[in-house]
């Protein structure tokens, strides 16, 4: 369910707008460019089947990721997910050894 992308009331609104766009507007736009609507149907179905970012983050944690960062863009319609391996030192967290004599 794509409604989980934004969370709450704004997610329901976005989900409704997305449905109107995919089911009512885009078919007419697509017909301007192609008579074969297979690609459009595939795009529409894949957008609706997208797993919400928080669910992907939870799956990565379940697989052993030490930390998972989710950054949302464009009102939650896109997200960047970064998973960190356990036991890997991160730049900036290691204090350099003072070799001054």
C-alpha positions as a Markdown table, in Angstrom:
| # | Residue | x | y | z |
|---|---|---|---|---|
| 1 | Unk | 0.0 | 0.0 | 0.0 |
| 2 | Unk | 1.6 | 3.3 | -1.1 |
| 3 | Unk | -0.3 | 5.2 | 1.5 |
| 4 | Unk | 2.4 | 4.3 | 4.0 |
| 5 | Unk | 4.9 | 6.4 | 2.1 |
| 6 | Unk | 4.0 | 9.7 | 3.8 |
| 7 | Unk | 2.0 | 8.6 | 6.7 |
| 8 | Unk | -1.3 | 9.8 | 8.0 |
| 9 | Unk | -3.8 | 12.0 | 6.3 |
| 10 | Unk | -1.4 | 13.4 | 3.7 |
| 11 | Unk | -0.7 | 9.8 | 2.6 |
| 12 | Unk | -4.4 | 9.2 | 2.0 |
| 13 | Unk | -4.6 | 12.4 | -0.1 |
| 14 | Unk | -1.4 | 11.5 | -2.0 |
| 15 | Unk | -2.7 | 8.0 | -2.6 |
| 16 | Unk | -6.0 | 9.4 | -4.0 |
| 17 | Unk | -4.2 | 11.8 | -6.3 |
| 18 | Unk | -1.9 | 9.0 | -7.4 |
| 19 | Unk | -4.8 | 6.8 | -8.2 |
| 20 | Unk | -6.6 | 9.6 | -10.2 |
| 21 | Unk | -3.3 | 10.3 | -12.1 |
| 22 | Unk | -2.5 | 6.6 | -12.9 |
| 23 | Unk | -6.1 | 5.4 | -13.7 |
| 24 | Unk | -7.8 | 8.5 | -15.2 |
| 25 | Unk | -5.2 | 10.9 | -16.6 |
| 26 | Unk | -2.2 | 8.9 | -17.7 |
| 27 | Unk | -4.1 | 6.5 | -20.0 |
| 28 | Unk | -5.2 | 9.5 | -22.1 |
| 29 | Unk | -1.7 | 11.0 | -22.1 |
| 30 | Unk | -0.2 | 7.6 | -23.0 |
| 31 | Unk | -2.5 | 7.2 | -26.0 |
| 32 | Unk | -1.0 | 10.4 | -27.5 |
| 33 | Unk | 2.3 | 8.6 | -27.7 |
| 34 | Unk | 1.5 | 4.9 | -28.3 |
| 35 | Unk | -1.3 | 2.6 | -29.2 |
| 36 | Unk | 0.2 | -0.3 | -27.2 |
| 37 | Unk | -0.6 | 0.4 | -23.6 |
| 38 | Unk | 1.4 | -2.6 | -22.2 |
| 39 | Unk | 4.3 | -0.4 | -21.0 |
| 40 | Unk | 1.9 | 2.1 | -19.4 |
| 41 | Unk | 0.0 | -0.7 | -17.6 |
| 42 | Unk | 3.3 | -2.1 | -16.3 |
| 43 | Unk | 4.4 | 1.3 | -15.0 |
| 44 | Unk | 1.1 | 1.9 | -13.3 |
| 45 | Unk | 1.1 | -1.6 | -11.7 |
| 46 | Unk | 4.7 | -1.3 | -10.5 |
| 47 | Unk | 4.1 | 2.1 | -8.9 |
| 48 | Unk | 1.1 | 0.7 | -7.0 |
| 49 | Unk | 3.1 | -2.4 | -5.9 |
| 50 | Unk | 6.0 | -0.4 | -4.5 |
| 51 | Unk | 7.0 | -1.4 | -1.0 |
| 52 | Unk | 6.9 | 1.6 | 1.4 |
| 53 | Unk | 10.4 | 2.8 | 2.5 |
| 54 | Unk | 9.9 | 2.1 | 6.2 |
| 55 | Unk | 8.9 | -1.5 | 5.4 |
| 56 | Unk | 12.1 | -1.9 | 3.3 |
| 57 | Unk | 14.1 | -0.4 | 6.2 |
| 58 | Unk | 12.6 | -2.9 | 8.6 |
| 59 | Unk | 13.4 | -5.8 | 6.3 |
| 60 | Unk | 17.1 | -4.6 | 6.1 |
| 61 | Unk | 17.2 | -4.4 | 9.9 |
| 62 | Unk | 15.8 | -7.9 | 10.1 |
| 63 | Unk | 18.6 | -9.1 | 7.8 |
| 64 | Unk | 21.2 | -7.7 | 10.2 |
| 65 | Unk | 21.8 | -4.1 | 9.1 |
| 66 | Unk | 23.4 | -2.2 | 12.0 |
| 67 | Unk | 21.7 | 1.1 | 11.0 |
| 68 | Unk | 19.3 | 2.1 | 8.3 |
| 69 | Unk | 18.8 | 5.7 | 7.2 |
| 70 | Unk | 15.7 | 6.6 | 5.2 |
| 71 | Unk | 15.6 | 10.0 | 3.5 |
| 72 | Unk | 12.3 | 10.9 | 1.8 |
| 73 | Unk | 12.0 | 13.3 | -1.2 |
| 74 | Unk | 9.1 | 14.9 | -3.0 |
| 75 | Unk | 6.5 | 14.5 | -0.2 |
| 76 | Unk | 7.5 | 10.8 | 0.2 |
| 77 | Unk | 7.0 | 9.8 | -3.4 |
| 78 | Unk | 10.7 | 8.8 | -3.5 |
| 79 | Unk | 13.2 | 7.7 | -0.9 |
| 80 | Unk | 16.9 | 6.9 | -0.5 |
| 81 | Unk | 17.6 | 4.0 | 1.9 |
| 82 | Unk | 21.1 | 3.4 | 3.2 |
| 83 | Unk | 21.9 | 0.3 | 5.2 |
| 84 | Unk | 25.1 | 0.0 | 7.2 |
| 85 | Unk | 26.8 | -3.3 | 7.8 |
| 86 | Unk | 27.4 | -4.2 | 11.4 |
| 87 | Unk | 31.1 | -3.9 | 12.6 |
| 88 | Unk | 32.1 | -1.5 | 9.8 |
| 89 | Unk | 33.9 | 1.6 | 11.0 |
| 90 | Unk | 32.3 | 4.8 | 9.7 |
| 91 | Unk | 34.3 | 7.8 | 8.6 |
| 92 | Unk | 34.1 | 10.5 | 11.3 |
| 93 | Unk | 33.6 | 8.1 | 14.2 |
| 94 | Unk | 37.3 | 7.0 | 14.5 |
| 95 | Unk | 39.4 | 9.4 | 16.5 |
| 96 | Unk | 42.9 | 9.7 | 15.0 |
| 97 | Unk | 45.8 | 8.7 | 17.3 |
| 98 | Unk | 47.9 | 11.7 | 18.5 |
| 99 | Unk | 51.5 | 11.1 | 17.4 |
| 100 | Unk | 52.8 | 14.4 | 18.8 |
| 101 | Unk | 56.0 | 14.1 | 20.8 |
